[in-house]
Coordinates of C-alpha atoms and ligand atoms in Angstrom, one line a residue:
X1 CA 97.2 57.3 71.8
X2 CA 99.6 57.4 74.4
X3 CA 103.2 59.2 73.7
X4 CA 106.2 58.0 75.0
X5 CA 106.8 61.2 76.3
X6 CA 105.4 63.2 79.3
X7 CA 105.7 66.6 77.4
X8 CA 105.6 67.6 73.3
X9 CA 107.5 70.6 74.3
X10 CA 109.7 71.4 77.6
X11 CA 110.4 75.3 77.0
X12 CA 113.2 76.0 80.4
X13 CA 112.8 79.9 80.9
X14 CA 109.4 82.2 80.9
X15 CA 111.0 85.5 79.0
X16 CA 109.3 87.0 76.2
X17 CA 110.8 84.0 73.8
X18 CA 110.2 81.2 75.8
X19 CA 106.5 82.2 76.8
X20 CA 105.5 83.0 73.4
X21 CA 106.6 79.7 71.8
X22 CA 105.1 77.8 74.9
X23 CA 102.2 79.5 74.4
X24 CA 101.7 79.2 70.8
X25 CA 102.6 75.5 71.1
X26 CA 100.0 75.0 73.7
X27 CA 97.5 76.6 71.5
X28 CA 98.3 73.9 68.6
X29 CA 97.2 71.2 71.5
X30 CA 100.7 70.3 72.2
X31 CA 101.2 68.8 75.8
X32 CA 103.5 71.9 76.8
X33 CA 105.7 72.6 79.8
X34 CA 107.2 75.9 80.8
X35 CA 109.9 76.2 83.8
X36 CA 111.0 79.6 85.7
X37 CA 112.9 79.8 88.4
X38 CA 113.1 83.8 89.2
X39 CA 110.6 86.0 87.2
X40 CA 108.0 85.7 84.8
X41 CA 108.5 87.7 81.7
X42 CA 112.5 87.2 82.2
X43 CA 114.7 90.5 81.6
X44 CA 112.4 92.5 79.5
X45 CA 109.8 92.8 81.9
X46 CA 111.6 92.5 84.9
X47 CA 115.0 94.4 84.7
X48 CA 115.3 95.2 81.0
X49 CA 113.2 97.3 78.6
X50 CA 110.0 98.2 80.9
X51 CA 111.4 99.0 83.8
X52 CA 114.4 100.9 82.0
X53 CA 111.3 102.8 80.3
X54 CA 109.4 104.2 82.9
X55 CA 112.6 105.3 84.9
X56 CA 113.6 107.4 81.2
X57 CA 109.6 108.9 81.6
X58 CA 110.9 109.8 85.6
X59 CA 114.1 111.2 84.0
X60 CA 112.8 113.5 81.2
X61 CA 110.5 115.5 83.8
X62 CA 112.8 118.1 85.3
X63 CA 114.0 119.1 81.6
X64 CA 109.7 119.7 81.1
X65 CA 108.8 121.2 83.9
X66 CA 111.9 124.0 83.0
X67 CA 110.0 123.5 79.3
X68 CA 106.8 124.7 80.9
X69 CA 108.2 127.6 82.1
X70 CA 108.4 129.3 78.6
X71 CA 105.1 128.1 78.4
X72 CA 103.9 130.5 81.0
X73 CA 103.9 127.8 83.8
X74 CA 104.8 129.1 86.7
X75 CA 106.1 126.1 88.5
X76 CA 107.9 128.2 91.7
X77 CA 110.8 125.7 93.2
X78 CA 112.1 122.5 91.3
X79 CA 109.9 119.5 92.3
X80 CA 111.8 116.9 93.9
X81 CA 112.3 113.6 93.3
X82 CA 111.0 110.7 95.8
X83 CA 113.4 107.6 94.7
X84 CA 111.4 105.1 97.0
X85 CA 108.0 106.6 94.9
X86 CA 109.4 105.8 91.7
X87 CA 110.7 102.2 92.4
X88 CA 108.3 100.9 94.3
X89 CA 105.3 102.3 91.7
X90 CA 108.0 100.4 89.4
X91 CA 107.8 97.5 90.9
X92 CA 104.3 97.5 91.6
X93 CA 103.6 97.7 87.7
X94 CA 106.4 94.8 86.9
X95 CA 104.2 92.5 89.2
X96 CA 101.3 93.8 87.6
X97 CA 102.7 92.1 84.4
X98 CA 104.2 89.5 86.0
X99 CA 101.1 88.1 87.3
X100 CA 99.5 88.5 83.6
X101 CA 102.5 86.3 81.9
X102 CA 101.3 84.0 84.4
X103 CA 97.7 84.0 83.4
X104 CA 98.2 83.8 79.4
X105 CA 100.4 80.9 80.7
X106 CA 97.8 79.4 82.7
X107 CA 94.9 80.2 79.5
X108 CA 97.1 78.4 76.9
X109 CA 97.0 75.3 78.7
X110 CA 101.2 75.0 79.2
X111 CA 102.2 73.8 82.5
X112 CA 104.3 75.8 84.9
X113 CA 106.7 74.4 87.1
X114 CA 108.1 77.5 89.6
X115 CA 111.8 76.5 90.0
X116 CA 114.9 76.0 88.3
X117 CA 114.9 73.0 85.5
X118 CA 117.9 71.5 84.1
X119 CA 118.8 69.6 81.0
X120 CA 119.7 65.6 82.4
X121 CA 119.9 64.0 79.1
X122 CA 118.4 64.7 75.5
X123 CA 114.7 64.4 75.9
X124 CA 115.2 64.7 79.7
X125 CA 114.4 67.5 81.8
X126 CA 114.8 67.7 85.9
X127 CA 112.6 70.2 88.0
X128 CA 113.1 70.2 92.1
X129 CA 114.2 66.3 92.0
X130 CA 112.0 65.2 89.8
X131 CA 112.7 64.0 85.7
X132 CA 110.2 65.0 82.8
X133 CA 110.5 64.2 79.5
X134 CA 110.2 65.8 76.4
X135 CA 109.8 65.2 72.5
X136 CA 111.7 68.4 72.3
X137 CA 113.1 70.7 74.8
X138 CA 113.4 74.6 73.8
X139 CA 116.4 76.7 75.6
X140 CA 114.8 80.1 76.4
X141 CA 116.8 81.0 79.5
X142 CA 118.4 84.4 78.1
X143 CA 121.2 86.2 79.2
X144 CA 123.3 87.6 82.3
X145 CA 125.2 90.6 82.7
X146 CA 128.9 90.5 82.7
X147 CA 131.2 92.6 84.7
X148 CA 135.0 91.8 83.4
X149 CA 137.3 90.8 86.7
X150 CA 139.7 93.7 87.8
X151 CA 140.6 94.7 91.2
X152 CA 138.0 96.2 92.9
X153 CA 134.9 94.9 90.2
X154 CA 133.0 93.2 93.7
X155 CA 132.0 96.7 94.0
X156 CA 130.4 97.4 90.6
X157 CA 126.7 97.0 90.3
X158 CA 124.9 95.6 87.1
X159 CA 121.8 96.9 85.9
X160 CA 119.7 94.3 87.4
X161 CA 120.6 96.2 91.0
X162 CA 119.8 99.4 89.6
X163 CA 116.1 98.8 89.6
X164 CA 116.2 98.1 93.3
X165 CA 118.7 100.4 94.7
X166 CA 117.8 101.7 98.4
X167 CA 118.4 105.1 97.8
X168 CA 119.4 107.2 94.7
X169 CA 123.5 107.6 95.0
X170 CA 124.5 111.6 94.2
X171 CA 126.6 110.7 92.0
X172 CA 127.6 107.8 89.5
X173 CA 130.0 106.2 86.9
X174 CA 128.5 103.8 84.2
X175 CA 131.5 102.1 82.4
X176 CA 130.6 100.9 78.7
X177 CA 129.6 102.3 75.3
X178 CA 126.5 100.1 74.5
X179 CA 122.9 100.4 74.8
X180 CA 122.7 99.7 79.4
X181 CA 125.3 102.5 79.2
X182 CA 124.0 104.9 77.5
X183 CA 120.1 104.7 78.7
X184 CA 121.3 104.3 82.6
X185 CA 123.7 107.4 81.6
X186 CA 120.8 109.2 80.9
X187 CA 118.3 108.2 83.7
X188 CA 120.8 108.9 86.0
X189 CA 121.5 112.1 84.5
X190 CA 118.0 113.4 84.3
X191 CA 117.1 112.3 88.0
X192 CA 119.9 114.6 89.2
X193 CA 122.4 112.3 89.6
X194 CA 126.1 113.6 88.7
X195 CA 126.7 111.2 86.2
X196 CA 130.1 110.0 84.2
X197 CA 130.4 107.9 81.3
X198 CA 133.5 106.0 81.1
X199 CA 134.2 103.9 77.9
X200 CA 137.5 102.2 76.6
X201 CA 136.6 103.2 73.1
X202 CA 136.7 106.0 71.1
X203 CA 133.1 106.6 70.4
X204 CA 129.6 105.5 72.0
X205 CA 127.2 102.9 70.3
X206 CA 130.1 102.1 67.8
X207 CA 128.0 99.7 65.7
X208 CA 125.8 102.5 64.6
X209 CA 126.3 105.6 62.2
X210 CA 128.9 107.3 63.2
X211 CA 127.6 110.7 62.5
X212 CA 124.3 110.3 63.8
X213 CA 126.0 108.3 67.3
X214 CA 128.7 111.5 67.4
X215 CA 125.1 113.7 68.0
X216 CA 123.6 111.2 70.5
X217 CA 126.9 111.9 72.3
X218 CA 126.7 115.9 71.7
X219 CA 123.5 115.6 73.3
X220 CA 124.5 113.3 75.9
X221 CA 127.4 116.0 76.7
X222 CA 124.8 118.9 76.5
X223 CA 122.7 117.6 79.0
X224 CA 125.5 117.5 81.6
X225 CA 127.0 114.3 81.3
X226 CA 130.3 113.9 82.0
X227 CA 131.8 111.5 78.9
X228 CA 135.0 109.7 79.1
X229 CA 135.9 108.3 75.7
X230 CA 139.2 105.9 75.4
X231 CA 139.4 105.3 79.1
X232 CA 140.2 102.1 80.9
X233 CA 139.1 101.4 84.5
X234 CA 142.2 100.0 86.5
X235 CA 141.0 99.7 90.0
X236 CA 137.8 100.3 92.3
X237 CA 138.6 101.2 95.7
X238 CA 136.2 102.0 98.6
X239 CA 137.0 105.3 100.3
X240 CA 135.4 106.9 103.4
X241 CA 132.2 108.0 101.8
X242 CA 132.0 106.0 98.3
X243 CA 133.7 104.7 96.1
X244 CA 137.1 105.8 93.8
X245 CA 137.2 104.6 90.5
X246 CA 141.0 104.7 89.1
X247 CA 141.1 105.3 85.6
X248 CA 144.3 104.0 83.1
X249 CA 145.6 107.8 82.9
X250 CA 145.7 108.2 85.9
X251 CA 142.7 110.0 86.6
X252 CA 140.6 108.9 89.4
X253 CA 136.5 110.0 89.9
X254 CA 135.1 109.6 93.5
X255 CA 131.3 108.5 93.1
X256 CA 128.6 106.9 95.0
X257 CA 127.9 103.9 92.6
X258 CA 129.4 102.4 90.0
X259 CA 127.1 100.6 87.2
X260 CA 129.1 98.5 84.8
X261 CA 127.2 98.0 81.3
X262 CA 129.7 95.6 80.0
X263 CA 127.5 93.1 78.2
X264 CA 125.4 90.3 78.9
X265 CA 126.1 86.5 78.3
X266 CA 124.1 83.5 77.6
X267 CA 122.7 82.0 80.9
X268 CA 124.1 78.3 80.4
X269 CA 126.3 77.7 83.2
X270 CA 124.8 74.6 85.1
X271 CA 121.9 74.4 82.7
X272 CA 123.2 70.6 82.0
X273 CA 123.6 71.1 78.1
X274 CA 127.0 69.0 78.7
X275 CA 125.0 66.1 79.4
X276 CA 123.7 66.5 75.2
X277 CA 125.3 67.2 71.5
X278 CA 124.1 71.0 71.6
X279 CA 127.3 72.8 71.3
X280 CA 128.2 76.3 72.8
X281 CA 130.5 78.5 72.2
X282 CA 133.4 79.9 74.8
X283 CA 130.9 82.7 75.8
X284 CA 128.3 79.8 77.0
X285 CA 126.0 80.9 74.3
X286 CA 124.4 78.0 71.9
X287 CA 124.9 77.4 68.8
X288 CA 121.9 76.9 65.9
X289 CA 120.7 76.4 63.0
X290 CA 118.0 78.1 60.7
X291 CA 115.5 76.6 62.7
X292 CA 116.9 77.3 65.8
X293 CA 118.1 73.6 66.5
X294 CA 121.2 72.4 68.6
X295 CA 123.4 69.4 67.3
X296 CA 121.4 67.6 69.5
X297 CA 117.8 66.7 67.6
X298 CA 115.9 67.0 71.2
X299 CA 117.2 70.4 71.8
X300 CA 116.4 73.7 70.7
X301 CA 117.3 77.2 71.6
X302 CA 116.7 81.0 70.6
X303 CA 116.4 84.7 72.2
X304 CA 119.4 86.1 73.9
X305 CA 120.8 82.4 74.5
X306 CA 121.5 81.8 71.3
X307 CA 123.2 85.7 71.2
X308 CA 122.3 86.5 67.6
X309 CA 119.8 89.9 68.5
X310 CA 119.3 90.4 71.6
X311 CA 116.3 92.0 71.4
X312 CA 113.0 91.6 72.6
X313 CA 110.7 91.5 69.4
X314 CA 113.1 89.1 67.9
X315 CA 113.1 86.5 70.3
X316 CA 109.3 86.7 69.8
X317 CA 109.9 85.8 66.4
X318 CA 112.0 83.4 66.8
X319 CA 109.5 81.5 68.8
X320 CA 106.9 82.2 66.3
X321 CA 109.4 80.9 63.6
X322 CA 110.2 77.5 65.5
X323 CA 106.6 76.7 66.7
X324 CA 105.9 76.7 62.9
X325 CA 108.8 74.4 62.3
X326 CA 107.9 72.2 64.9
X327 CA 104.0 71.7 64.7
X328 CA 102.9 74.2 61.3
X329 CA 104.0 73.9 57.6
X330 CA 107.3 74.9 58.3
X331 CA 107.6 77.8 56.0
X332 CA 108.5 80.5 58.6
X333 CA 111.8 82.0 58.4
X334 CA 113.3 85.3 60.3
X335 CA 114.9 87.9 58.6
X336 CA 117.4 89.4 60.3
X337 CA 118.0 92.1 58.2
X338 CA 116.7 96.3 58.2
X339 CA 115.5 95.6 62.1
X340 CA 114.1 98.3 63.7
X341 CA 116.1 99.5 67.2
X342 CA 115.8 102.4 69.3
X343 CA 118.2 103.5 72.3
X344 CA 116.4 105.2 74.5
X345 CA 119.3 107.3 75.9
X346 CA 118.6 111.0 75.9
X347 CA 118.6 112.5 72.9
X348 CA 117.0 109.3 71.8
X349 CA 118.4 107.1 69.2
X350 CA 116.4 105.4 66.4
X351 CA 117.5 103.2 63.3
X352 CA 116.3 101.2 60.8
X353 CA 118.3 99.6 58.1
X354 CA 122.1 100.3 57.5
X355 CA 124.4 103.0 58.6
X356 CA 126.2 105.1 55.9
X357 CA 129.3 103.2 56.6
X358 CA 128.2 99.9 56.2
X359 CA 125.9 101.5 52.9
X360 CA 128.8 102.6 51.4
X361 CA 131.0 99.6 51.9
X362 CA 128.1 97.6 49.9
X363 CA 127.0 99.9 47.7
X364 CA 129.1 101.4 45.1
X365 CA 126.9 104.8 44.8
X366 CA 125.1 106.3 47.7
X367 CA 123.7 109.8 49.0
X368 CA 122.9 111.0 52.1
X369 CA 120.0 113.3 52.8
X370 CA 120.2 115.1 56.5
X371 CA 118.3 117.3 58.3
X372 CA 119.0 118.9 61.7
X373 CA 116.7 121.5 63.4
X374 CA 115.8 122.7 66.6
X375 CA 112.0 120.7 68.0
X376 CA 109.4 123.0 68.3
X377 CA 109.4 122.2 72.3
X378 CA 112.2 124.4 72.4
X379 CA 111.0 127.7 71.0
X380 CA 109.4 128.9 74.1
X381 CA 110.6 126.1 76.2
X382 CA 114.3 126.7 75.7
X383 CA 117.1 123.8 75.7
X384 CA 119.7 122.8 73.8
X385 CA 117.8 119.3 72.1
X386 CA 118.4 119.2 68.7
X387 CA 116.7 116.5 66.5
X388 CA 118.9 115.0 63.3
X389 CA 117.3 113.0 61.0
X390 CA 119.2 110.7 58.2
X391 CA 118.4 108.9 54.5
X392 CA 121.1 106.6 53.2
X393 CA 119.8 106.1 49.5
X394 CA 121.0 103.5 46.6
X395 CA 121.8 106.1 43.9
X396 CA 121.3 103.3 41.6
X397 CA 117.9 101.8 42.6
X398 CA 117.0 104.8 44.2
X399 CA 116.1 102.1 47.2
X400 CA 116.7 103.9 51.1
X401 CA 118.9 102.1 52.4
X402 CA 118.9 103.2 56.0
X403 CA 117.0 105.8 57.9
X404 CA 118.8 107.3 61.6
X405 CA 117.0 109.8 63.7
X406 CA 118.6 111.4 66.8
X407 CA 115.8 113.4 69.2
X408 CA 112.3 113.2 70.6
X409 CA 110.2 110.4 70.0
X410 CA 112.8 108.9 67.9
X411 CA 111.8 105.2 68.4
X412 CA 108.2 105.9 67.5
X413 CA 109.0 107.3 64.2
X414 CA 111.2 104.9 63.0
X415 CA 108.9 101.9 63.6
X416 CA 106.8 103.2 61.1
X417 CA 110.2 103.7 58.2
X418 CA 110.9 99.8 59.6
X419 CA 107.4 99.7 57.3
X420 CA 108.8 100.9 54.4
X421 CA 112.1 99.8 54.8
X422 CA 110.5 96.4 54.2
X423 CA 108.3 96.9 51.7
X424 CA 111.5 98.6 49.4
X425 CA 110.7 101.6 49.4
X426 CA 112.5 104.2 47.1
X427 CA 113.3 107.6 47.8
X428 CA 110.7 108.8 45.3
X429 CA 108.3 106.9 47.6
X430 CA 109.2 109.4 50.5
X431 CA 109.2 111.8 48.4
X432 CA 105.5 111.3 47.0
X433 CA 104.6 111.0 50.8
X434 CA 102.3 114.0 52.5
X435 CA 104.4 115.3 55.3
X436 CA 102.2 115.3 59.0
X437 CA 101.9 119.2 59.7
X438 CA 103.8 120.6 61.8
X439 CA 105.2 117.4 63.6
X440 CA 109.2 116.7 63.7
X441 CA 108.5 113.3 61.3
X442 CA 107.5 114.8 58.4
X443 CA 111.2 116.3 58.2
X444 CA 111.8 112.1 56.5
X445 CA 109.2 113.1 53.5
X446 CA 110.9 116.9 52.7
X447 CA 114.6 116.1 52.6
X448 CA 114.9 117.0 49.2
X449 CA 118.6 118.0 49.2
X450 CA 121.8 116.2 49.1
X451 CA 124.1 116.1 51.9
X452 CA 126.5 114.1 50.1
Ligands
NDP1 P1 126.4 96.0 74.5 O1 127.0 94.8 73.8 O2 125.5 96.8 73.7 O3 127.6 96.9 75.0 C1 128.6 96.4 75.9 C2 129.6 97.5 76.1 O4 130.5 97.1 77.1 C3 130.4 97.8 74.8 O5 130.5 99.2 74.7 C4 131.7 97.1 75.1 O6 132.8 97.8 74.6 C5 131.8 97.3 76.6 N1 132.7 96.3 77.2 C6 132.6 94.9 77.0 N2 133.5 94.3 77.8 C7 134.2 95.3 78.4 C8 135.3 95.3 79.3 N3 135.9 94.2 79.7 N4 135.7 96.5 79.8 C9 135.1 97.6 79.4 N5 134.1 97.7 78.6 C10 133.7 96.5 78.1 O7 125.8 95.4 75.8 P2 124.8 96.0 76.9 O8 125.2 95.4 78.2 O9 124.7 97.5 76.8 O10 123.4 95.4 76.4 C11 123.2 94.1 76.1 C12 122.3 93.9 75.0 O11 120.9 94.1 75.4 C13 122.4 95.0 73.9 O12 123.4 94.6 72.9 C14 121.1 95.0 73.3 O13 121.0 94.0 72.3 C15 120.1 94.7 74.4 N6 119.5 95.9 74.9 C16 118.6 96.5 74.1 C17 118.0 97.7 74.5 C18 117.0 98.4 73.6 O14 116.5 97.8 72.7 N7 116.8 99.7 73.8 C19 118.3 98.3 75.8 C20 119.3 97.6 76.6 C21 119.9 96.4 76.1 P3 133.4 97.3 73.2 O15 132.4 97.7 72.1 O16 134.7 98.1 73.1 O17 133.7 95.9 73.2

């Protein structure tokens, strides 16, 4: 039977979202198209979460090769750092990946246009002059960074720059308070650059727990980074040999670069949406439903786009929970709540579930169970790290509510409470759990004492 349509599915944009639902699409036998016009694997990949990682590994090396030291290393002169080394191994690694998106693409059996596509019409798709057409048509195109306009913001870099940079500036200012800020705070930090932190508010990753974001700053501070809290950028200006960056109180900081984390918004400008129903919001982002559909029936959208999580993992599952919808039973659904996020600024930040703040504004009875210790690293290896771990509890279902750790290898233990964070478990459970001896997690199955 022929269809009236060239495609089943038309996914614009090849980021973790978008490939995942092409993929699984293709895999049902759909006739499935997938357009990208820069990169395959979209920010993640590209200039996002593995490339931000392996430049924290690059950062976290001159604090252990002091470590060693204690250790009875004797490691003579600090090693130095080779910038070009590190970002073109980078870079060799990204296209690495890049070319195996393009092979599970090519092994599902999607199609892969290389260019920009554009929305003409519902059901209509255009790719370098040429119109497709689609049952359905699935947004995927992510997000953007955003520097505000001020006088002198032409010569802020984003983060997407900072992965290609020609040579490692001496010094730096990062302006924001969210997740970019903080990581690229710390890579630039722990490669030896002189690194400030200017934010407008009064305290770093303010959507967090407070207490356990006051330590991630502590640590932040500790590690020589200079923070600015409650400071407004007024002006960039270019000087003889940089940069000055004016700041509201008058204060100015001379640097080499300026990053500005600021946010990122939806990537819908001249994407052709105007041409349909879907409706976006003022920020460009798009508007949907449960099942991730537009007001118009052709059109569909999720992962940063849509600008619910932006978060890798989640746009995953979004896909996973509109390819159901579209082609399986349709009982898939995403639930948004108790997911699992780690920072990976240094200290490292991990969470899962809710902040004492946001525990005790729902709940009308909760402890707190803390723990705060020095890691085992640091008995012979010295340094001021400090690892803080958290346990917001329902006093009344004896459910744990949240769980907050600030130090090493935060992120790897708190996908494993994400577990039992889901299945409900109770304090009790912890409690009944056989601590791993002698590792920094088991401090989550011996917190036996109130902190409040
Ligand atoms: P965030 O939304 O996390 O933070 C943006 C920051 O910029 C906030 O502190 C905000 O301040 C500040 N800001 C916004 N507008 C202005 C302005 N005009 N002037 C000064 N400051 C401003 O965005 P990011 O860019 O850090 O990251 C985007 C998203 O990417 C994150 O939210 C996260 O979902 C994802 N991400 C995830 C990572 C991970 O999983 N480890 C790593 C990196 C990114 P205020 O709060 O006062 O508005």
């Amino acid at each position: 039977m022929t269809s009236e349509f060239d495609y089943d599915l038309f996914v614009i944009g090849a980021g973790s979202g978008g490939v995942r639902a092409a993929r699984m699409a293709a895999g049902k036998g759909k006739r499935v198209a997938i357009a990208e016009e820069r990169y395959l694997g979209g920010t993640c990949v590209n200039v996002g979460c593995v490339p931000k990682k392996l430049f924290v590994y690059a950062s976290q090396f001159p604090e252990l090769f002091h470590a060693s030291q204690g250790f009875g290393w004797q490691v003579g002169q600090m090693p130095r750092l080779d910038w070009k080394t590190l970002r073109d191994n980078k870079s060799a690694e990204i296209a690495r990946l890049n070319s195996i998106y393009n092979n599970l693409i090519a092994n599902s059996g999607a199609e892969l246009f290389d260019g920009r596509a554009t929305v003409v019409g519902p059901h209509k798709v255009s790719v370098a002059g040429v119109t497709y057409s689609a049952r359905h048509i699935l947004i995927a195109v992510g997000g953007w960074p955003y520097i505000p306009e001020f006088p002198g913001s032409e010569h802020a870099l984003s983060s997407n720059e900072m992965f290609f940079l020609d040579a490692l500036p001496k010094s730096a200012v990062v302006v924001g308070g969210g997740y970019i800020a903080v990581e690229f705070a710390g890579i630039l930090n722990g490669l030896g650059v002189e690194t400030h932190l200017v934010y407008r508010g009064p305290r770093l990753l303010k959507s967090f727990d407070a207490e356990m974001t006051a330590k991630v700053t502590e640590g932040m501070a500790a590690k020589g980074i200079h923070i600015h809290l409650s400071s407004d950028v007024d002006e960039i200006t270019k000087t003889a040999d940089g940069l000055r960056v004016a700041l509201a109180d008058k204060a100015a900081i001379d640097t080499q670069l300026v990053l500005y984390a600021t946010g990122r918004r939806a990537n819908t400008a001249g994407l052709g949406l105007d041409t349909t129903a879907a409706v976006l919001r003022a920020d460009g982002s798009i508007v949907v439903d449960d099942q991730f559909a537009t007001a118009d029936p052709s059109i569909y959208a999720l992962g940063d786009v849509i600008d619910r999580v932006q978060l890798t993992p989640v746009a995953i599952q979004e896909a996973m929970v509109l390819v159901d919808h579209l082609y399986g039973d349709g009982t898939a659904r995403i639930d948004y709540s108790d997911i699992p996020t780690a920072v990976f600024c240094q200290p490292e930040f991990g969470t899962v579930g809710l902040s004492e703040e946001q525990a005790r504004a729902e709940y009308s009875a909760v402890d707190v169970y803390l723990s705060d210790f020095k890691p085992m690293l640091q008995t012979l290896g010295g340094g001021a790290d400090r690892v803080t771990m958290k346990l917001v509890v329902d006093r009344t279902t004896d459910r744990v509510l949240g769980c907050h750790m600030v130090g090493e290898h935060a992120a790897e233990i708190i996908q494993g409470l994400g577990i039992a964070l889901k299945a409900g478990a109770t304090k009790a459970h912890f409690d009944a759990t056989v601590g791993i001896h002698p590792s920094a997690a088991e401090e989550f199955v011996t917190m036996r004492t109130k902190a409040r």
